[in-house]
mmCIF file of C-alpha atoms in Angstrom:
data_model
loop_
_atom_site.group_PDB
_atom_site.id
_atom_site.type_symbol
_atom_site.label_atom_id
_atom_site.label_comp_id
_atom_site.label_asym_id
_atom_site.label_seq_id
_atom_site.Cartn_x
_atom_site.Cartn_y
_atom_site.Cartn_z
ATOM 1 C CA UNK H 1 124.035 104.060 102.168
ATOM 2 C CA UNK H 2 127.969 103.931 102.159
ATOM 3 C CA UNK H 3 130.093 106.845 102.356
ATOM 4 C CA UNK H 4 131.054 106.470 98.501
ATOM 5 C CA UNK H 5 127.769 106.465 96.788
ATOM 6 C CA UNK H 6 125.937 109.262 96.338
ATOM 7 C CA UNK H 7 122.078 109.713 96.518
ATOM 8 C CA UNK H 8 119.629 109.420 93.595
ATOM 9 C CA UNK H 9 117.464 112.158 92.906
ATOM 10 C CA UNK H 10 114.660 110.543 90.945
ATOM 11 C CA UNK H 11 111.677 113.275 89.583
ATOM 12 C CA UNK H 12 107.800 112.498 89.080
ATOM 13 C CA UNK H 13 105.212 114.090 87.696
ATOM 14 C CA UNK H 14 102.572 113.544 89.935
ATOM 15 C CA UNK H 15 99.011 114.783 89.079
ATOM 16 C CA UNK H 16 96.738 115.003 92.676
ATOM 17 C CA UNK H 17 93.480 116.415 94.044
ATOM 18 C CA UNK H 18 92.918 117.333 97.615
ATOM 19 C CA UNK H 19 90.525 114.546 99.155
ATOM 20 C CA UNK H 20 87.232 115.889 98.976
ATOM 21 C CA UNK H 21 87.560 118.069 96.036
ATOM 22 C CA UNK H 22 87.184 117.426 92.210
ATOM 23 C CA UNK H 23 90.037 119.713 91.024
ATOM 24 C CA UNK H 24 93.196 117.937 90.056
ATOM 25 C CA UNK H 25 96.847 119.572 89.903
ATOM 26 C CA UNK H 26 100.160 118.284 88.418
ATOM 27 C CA UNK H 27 103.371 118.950 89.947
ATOM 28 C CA UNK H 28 106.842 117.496 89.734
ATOM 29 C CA UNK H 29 108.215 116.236 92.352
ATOM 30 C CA UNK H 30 112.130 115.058 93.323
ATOM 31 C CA UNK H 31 112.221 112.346 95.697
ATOM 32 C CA UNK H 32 115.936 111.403 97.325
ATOM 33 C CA UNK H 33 117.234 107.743 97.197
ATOM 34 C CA UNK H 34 118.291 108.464 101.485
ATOM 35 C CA UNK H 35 114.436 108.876 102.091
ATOM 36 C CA UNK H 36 113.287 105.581 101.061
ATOM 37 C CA UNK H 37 114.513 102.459 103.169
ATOM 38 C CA UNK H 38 112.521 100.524 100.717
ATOM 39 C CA UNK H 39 113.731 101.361 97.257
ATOM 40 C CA UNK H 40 111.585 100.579 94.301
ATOM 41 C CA UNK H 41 108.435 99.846 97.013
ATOM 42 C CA UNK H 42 105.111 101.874 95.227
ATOM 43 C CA UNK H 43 103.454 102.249 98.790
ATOM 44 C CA UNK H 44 106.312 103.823 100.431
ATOM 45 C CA UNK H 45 106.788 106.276 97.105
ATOM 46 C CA UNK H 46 103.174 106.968 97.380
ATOM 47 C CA UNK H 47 103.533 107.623 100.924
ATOM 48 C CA UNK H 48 106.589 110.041 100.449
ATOM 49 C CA UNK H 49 104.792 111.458 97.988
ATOM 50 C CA UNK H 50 101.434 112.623 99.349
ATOM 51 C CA UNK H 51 103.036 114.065 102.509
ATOM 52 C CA UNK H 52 105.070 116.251 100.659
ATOM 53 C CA UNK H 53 102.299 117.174 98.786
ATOM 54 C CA UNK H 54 100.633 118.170 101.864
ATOM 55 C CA UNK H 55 103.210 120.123 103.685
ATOM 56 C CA UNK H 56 103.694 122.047 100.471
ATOM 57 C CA UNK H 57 100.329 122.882 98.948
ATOM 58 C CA UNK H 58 97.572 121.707 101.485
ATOM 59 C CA UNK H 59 96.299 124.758 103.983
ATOM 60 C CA UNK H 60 97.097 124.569 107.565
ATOM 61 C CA UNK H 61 94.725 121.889 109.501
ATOM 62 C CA UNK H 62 94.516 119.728 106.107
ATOM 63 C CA UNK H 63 98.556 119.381 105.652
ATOM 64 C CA UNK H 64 98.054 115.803 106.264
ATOM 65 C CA UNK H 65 99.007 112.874 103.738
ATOM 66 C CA UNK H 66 95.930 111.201 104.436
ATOM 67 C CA UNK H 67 94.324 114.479 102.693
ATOM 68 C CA UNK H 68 96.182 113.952 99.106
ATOM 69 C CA UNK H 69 94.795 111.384 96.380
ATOM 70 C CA UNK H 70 97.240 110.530 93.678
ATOM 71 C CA UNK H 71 95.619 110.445 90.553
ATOM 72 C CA UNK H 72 98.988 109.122 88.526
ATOM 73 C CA UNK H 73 102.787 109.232 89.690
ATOM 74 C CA UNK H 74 105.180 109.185 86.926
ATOM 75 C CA UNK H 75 109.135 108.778 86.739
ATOM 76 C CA UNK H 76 110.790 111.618 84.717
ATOM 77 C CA UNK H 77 114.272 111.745 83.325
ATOM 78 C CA UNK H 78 116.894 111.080 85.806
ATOM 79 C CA UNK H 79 119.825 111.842 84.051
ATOM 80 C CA UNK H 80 119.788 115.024 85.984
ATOM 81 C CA UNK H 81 117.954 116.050 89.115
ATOM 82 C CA UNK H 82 115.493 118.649 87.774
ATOM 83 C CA UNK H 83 113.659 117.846 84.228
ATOM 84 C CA UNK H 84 114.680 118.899 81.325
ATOM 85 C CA UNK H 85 117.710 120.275 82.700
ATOM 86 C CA UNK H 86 120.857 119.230 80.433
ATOM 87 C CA UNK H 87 118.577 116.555 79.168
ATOM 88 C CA UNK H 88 119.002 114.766 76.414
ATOM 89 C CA UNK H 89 115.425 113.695 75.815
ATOM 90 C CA UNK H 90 113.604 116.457 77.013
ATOM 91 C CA UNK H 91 111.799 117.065 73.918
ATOM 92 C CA UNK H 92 110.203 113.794 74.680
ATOM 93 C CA UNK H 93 109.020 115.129 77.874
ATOM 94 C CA UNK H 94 112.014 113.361 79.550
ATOM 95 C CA UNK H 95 111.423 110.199 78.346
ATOM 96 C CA UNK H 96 114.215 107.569 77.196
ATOM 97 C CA UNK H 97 111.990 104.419 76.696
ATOM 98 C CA UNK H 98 108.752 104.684 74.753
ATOM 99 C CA UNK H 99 105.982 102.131 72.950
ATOM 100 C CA UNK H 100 105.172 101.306 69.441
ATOM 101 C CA UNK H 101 102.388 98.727 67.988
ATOM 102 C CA UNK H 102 104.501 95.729 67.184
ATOM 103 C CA UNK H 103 104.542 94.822 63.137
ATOM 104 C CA UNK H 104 105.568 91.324 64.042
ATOM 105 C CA UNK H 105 103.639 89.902 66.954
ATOM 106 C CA UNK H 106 99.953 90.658 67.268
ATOM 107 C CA UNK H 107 98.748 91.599 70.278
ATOM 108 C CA UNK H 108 101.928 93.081 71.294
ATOM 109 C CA UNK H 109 103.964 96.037 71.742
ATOM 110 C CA UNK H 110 107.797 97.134 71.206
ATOM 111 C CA UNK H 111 109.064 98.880 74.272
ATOM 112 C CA UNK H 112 112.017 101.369 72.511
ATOM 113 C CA UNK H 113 115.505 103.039 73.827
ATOM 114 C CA UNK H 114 115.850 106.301 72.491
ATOM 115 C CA UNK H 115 119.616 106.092 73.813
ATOM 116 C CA UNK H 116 120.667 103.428 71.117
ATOM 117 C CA UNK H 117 117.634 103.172 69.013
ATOM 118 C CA UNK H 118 117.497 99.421 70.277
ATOM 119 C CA UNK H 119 114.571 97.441 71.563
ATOM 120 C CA UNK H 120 114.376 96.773 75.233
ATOM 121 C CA UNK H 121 111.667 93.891 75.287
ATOM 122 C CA UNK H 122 108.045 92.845 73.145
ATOM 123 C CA UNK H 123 105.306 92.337 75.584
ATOM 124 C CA UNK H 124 101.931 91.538 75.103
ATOM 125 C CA UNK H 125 99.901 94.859 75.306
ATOM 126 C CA UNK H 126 98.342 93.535 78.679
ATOM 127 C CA UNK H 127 101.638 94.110 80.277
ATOM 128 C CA UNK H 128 103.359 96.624 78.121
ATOM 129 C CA UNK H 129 102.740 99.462 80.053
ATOM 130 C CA UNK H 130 104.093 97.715 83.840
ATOM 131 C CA UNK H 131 106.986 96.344 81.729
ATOM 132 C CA UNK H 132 107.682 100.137 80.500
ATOM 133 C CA UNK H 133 107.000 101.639 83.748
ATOM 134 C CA UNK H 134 109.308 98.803 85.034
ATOM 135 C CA UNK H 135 112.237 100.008 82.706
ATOM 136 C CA UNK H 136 111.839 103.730 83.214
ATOM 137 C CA UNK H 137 112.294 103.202 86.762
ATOM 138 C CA UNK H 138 115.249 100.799 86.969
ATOM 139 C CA UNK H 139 116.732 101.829 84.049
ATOM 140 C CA UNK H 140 116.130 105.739 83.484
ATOM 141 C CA UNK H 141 118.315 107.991 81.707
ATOM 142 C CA UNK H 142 121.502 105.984 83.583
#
């Protein structure tokens, strides 16, 4: 990174179970631009992810990323480091960008900005969700 830009702080909630065991937890998690050298790269998030899930909640002898399933990873608002802190959508659970059934296309849904009450794209409803999980992440609350 250059001297003149500053890191993003991007937060996930990610819900996890210890390998082995059946019970699930949900925590949010703030991962820093610096530690990736492969932004926007799923595996490496995933691997970022489960090994601080590890050293934080796993007991001694298990605090291994190997020893963390994610269950589902995803991007809250980034507008501010910490959710729902000074956020302007936090009453949608930190969420700018959201789906609606499409009126006018069938078979298709309406991917929406909260920011400008415009539409961002309509996508057939086999790709609607990637194409909104696509825009949360590039786009965020920025």
């Amino acid at each position: 990174m250059s001297a003149t830009t500053t890191p993003l702080l991007t937060s996930y909630r990610v819900t996890w179970a210890q390998k082995g065991i059946d019970t699930s937890h949900t925590e949010v998690c703030i991962v820093d631009s610096d530690d990736m050298t492969r932004p926007g790269d799923p595996e490496q998030l995933h691997a970022l992810l489960r090994r601080m899930l590890a050293i934080r909640h796993l007991p001694i002898g298990y605090a291994v990323p190997d020893n963390v399933v994610l269950q589902d990873v995803a991007p809250l608002c980034n507008c501010e480091p910490y959710p729902g802190e000074n956020c302007a959508w936090a009453e949608h659970k930190g969420e700018r960008f959201y789906l609606t059934t499409s009126q006018a296309y069938a078979g298709s849904e309406v991917i929406h900005d909260r920011h400008n009450n415009r539409i961002v794209g309509i996508v057939s409803i086999g790709y609607s969700v990637k194409f909104l999980t696509m825009v949360r992440e590039e786009v965020g609350h920025q």
